[in-house]
Coordinates of C-alpha atoms in Angstrom, one line a residue:
X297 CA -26.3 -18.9 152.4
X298 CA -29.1 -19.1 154.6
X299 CA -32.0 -20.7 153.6
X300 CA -34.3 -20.6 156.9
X301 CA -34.4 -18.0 158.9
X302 CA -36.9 -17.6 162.4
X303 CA -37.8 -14.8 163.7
X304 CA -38.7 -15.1 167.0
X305 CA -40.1 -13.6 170.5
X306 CA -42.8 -12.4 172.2
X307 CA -46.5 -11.7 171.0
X308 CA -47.2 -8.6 169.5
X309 CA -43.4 -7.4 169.4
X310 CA -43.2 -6.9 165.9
X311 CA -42.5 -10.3 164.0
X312 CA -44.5 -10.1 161.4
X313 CA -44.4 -6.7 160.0
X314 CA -40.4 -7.1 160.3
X315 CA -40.8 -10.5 158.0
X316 CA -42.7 -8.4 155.4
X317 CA -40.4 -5.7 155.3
X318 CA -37.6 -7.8 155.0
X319 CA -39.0 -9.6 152.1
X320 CA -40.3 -6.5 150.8
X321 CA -36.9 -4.9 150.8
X322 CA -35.3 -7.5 149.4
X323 CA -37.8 -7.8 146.5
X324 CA -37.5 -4.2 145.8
X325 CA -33.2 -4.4 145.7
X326 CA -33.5 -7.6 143.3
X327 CA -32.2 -10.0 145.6
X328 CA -35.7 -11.9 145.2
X329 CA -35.8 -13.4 141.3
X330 CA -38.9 -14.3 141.5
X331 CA -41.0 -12.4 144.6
X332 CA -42.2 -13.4 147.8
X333 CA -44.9 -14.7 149.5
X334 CA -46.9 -14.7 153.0
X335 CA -48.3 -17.5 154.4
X336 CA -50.7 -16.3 157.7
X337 CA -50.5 -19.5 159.6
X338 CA -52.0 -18.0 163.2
X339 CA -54.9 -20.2 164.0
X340 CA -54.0 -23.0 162.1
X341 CA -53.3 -26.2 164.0
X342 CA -53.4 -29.1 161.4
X343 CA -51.9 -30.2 158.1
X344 CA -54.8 -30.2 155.9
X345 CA -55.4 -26.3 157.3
X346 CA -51.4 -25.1 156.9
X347 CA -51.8 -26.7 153.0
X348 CA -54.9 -25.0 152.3
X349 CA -52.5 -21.3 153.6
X350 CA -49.7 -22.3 151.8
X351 CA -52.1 -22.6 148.7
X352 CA -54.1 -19.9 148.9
X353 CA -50.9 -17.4 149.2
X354 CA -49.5 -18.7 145.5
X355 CA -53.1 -19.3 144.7
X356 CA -52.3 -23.0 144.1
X357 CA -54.3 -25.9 145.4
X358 CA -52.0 -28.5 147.6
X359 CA -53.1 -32.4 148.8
X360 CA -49.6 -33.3 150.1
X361 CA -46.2 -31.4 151.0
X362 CA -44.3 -32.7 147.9
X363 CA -46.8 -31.3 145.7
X364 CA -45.8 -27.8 147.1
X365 CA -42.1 -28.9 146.6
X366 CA -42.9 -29.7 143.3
X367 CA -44.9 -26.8 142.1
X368 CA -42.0 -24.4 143.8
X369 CA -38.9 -26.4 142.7
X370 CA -37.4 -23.5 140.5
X371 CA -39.1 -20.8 142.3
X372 CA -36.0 -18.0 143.6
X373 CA -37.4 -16.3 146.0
X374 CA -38.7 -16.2 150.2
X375 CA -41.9 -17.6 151.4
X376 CA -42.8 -16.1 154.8
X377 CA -44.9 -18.0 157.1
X378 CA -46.0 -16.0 159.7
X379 CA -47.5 -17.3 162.8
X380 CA -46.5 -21.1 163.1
X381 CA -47.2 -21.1 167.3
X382 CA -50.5 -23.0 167.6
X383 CA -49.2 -25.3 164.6
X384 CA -46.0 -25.6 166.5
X385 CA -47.5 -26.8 169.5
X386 CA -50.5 -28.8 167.9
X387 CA -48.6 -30.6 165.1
X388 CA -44.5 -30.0 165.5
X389 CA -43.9 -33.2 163.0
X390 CA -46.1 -31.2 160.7
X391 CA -44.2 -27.6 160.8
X392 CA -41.1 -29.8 159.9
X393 CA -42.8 -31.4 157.3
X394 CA -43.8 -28.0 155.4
X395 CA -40.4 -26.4 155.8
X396 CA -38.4 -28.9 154.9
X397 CA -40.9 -29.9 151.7
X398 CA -40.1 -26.5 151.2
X399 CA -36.5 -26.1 151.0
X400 CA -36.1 -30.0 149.5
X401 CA -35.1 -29.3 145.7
X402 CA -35.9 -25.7 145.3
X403 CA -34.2 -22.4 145.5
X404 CA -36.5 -20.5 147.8
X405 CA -35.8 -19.6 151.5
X406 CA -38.2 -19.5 154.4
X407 CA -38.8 -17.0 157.1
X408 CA -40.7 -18.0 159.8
X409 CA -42.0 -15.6 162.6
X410 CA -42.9 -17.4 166.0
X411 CA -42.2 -17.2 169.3
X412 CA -39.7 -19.4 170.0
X413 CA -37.2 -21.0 167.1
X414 CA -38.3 -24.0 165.6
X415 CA -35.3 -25.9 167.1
X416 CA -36.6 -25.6 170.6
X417 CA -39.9 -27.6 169.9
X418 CA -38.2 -29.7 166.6
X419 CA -34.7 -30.4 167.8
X420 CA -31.7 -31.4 165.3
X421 CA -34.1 -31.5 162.4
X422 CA -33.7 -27.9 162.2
X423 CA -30.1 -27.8 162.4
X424 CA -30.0 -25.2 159.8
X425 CA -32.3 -22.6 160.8
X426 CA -30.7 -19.5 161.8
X427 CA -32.6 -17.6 164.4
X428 CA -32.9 -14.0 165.4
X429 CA -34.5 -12.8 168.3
X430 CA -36.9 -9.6 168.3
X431 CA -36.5 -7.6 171.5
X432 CA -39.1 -5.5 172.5
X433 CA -39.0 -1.6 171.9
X434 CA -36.2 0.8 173.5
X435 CA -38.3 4.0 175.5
X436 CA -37.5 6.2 172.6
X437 CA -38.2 4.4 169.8
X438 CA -41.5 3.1 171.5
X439 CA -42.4 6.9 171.8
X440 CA -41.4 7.6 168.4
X441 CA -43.5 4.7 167.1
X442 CA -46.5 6.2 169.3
X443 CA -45.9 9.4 168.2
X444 CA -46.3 8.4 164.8
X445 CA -49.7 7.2 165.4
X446 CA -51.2 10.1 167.5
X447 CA -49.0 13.0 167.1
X448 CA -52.1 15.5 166.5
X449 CA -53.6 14.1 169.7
X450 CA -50.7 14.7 172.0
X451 CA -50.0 17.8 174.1
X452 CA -48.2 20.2 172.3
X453 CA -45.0 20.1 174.7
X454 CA -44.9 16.5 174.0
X455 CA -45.1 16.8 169.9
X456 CA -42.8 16.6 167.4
X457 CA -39.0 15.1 166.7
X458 CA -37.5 17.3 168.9
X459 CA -39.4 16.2 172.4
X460 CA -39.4 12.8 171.6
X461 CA -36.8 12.2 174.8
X462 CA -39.7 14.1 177.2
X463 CA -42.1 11.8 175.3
X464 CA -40.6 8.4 176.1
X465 CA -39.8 9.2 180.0
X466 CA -43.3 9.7 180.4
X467 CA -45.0 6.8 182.9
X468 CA -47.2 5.1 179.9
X469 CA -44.3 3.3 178.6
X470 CA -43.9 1.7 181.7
X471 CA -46.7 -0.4 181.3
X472 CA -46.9 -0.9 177.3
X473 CA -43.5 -2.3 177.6
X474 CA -42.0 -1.5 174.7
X475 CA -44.5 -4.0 172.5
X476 CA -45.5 -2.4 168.8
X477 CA -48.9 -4.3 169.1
X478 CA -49.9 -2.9 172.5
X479 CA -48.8 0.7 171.5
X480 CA -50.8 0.3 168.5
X481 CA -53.8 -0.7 170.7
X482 CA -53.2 2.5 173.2
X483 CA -53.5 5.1 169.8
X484 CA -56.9 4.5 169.3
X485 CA -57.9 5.5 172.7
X486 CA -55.5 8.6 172.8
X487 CA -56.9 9.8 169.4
X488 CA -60.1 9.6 171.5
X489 CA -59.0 12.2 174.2
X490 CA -58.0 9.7 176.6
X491 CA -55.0 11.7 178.1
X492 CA -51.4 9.8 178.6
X493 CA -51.7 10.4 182.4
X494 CA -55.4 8.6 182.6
X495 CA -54.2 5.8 180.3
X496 CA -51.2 5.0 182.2
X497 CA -53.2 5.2 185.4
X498 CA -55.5 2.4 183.8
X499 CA -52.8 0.4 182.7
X500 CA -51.1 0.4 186.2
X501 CA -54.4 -1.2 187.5
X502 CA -55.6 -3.7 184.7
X503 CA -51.9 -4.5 182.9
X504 CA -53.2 -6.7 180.6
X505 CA -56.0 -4.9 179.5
X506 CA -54.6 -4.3 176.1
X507 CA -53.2 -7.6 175.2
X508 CA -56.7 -9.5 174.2
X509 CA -57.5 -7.4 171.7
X510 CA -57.4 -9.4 168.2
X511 CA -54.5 -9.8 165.9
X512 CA -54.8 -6.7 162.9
X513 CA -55.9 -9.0 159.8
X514 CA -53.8 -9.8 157.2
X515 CA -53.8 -8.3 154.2
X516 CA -54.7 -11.0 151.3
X517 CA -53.4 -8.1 148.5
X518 CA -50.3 -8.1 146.8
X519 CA -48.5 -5.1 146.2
X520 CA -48.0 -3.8 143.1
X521 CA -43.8 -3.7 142.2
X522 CA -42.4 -1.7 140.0
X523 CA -41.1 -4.2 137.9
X524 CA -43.2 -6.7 135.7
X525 CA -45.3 -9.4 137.6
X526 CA -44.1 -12.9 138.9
X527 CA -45.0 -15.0 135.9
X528 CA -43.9 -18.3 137.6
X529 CA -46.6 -17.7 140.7
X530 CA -48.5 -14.3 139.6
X531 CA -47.7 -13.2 142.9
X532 CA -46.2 -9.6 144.5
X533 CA -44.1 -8.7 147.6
X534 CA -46.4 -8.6 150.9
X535 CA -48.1 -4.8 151.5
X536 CA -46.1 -2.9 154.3
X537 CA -48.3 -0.2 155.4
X538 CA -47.2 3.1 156.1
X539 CA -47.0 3.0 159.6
X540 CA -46.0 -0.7 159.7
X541 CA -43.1 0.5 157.4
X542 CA -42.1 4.0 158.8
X543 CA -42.5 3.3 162.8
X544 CA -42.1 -0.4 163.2
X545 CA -39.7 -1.3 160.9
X546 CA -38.0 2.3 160.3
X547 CA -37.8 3.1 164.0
X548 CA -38.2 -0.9 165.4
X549 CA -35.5 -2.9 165.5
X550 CA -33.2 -1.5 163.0
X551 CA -30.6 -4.0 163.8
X552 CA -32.9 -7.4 163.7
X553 CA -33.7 -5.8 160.3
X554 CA -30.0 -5.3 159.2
X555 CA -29.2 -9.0 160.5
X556 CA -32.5 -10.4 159.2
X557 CA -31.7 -9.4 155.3
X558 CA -27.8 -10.3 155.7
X559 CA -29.1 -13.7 157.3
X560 CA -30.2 -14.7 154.2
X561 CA -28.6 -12.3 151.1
X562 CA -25.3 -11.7 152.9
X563 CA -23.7 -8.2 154.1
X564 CA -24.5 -5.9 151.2
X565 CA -28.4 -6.8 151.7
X566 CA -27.6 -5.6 155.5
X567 CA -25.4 -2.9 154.6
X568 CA -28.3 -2.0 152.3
X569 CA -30.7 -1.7 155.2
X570 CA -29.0 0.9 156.8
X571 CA -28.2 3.2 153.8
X572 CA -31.4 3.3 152.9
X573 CA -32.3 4.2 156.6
X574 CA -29.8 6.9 156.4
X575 CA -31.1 8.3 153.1
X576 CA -34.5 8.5 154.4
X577 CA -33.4 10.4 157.6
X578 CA -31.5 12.6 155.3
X579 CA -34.7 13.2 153.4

């Protein structure tokens, strides 16, 4: 069994909405006993800062690591801590610190989104993280992720399911490269009449224009679930938002999601993945 799992690669490629669906999936098939949480660690770079995260996702109050290990020793479930890069590079002896306090005693298992695994700045303490990399975007399922955002706005030759392949060979995705947070940041302007062509055009001279824009805030709410509320920690499975859900996740990196949820439940959690994929494409 896997109990830490990174996910890991470039900014804005999809890290942390793939680490809320997978614990949100795995909540919703009952492989979680007790829920999950998410820890937004992006601009945090010292101890004192990552305990005062960790506490306000369980809504718990934390002075050292161990008092986190105690309060979640019989806790069965994932805590995702998104974002670890500046701590990482700031504090490594103090990202080591949180995850193993974390593990040591308990039953939960940690997902951690960064850019790099946490073996590559830690070393051998990290021996048991298991690490998958997320790749950007193939054409088409860039397109399809951009057509879910702006489909009205689009030129009717370029709409729906069915044109998708015209859609993906067109010049834009050249420059957004395949990353989910620099398609995102195009939609807005498209929506706005910005055509593909004039976009693209832009793109070609000022690349980076689109990558400065700020990180989409986190949202602090809980889900509600189906089933009863987390007694133990009064917590729910991280929101995935419809178009987090159905085009970054549904369309992005199906097979980092598959390998992400049988990382840590096994193959039926993987195997799980795709059927439910297949029943929503039957849908």
């Amino acid at each position: 069994e896997v109990r830490l799992l990174t996910l890991w690669g470039e900014r804005g490629v999809g890290k942390s909405a793939l680490g809320k669906a997978v614990a949100q999936f795995l909540w919703q098939r009952r492989f979680l006993q007790d829920g999950a949480a998410f820890v937004e660690l992006a601009g945090v770079c010292t101890e004192a800062a990552a305990l005062a995260a960790l506490g306000d996702a369980i809504d718990m109050e934390f002075v050292r690591w161990k008092d986190a290990s105690r309060a979640l020793q019989r806790w069965q479930g994932v805590i995702v801590l998104d974002g670890v890069d500046e701590l990482l590079e700031a504090a490594p002896a103090v990202v080591e610190r949180m995850v193993t306090s974390l593990m040591h005693g308990s039953n939960l298992q940690v997902i951690v989104t960064s850019c790099i695994p946490l073996s590559s700045s830690i070393g051998a303490e990290m021996a048991v993280e298991h690490s998958v990399r997320i790749e950007p975007l193939l054409a088409e399922d860039a397109a399809r992720l951009l057509h879910v955002l702006v489909a009205d706005a689009l030129p009717l030759p370029l709409r729906g399911s069915a044109n998708l392949p015209t859609l993906a060979a067109h010049e834009i995705f050249t420059h957004l490269r395949g990353i989910p947070r620099r398609i995102v940041a195009a939609a807005p302007r498209i929506r706005q009449g910005v055509s593909l062509h004039v976009l693209a055009q832009r793109l070609k001279i000022d690349g980076a224009s689109l990558d400065g824009l700020a990180r989409p805030a986190v949202a602090r709410t809980m889900s509600a679930s189906p089933s009863k509320q987390v007694a133990s920690l009064g917590i729910f499975p991280p929101p995935v938002a419809k178009a987090e859900s159905e085009a970054q996740v549904g369309v992005h990196n199906k097979a980092c999601l598959a390998a992400a949820s049988a990382a840590l439940y096994g193959a039926g959690a993987g195997a799980g993945v795709e059927a439910a994929k297949s029943n929503a494409r039957a849908d």
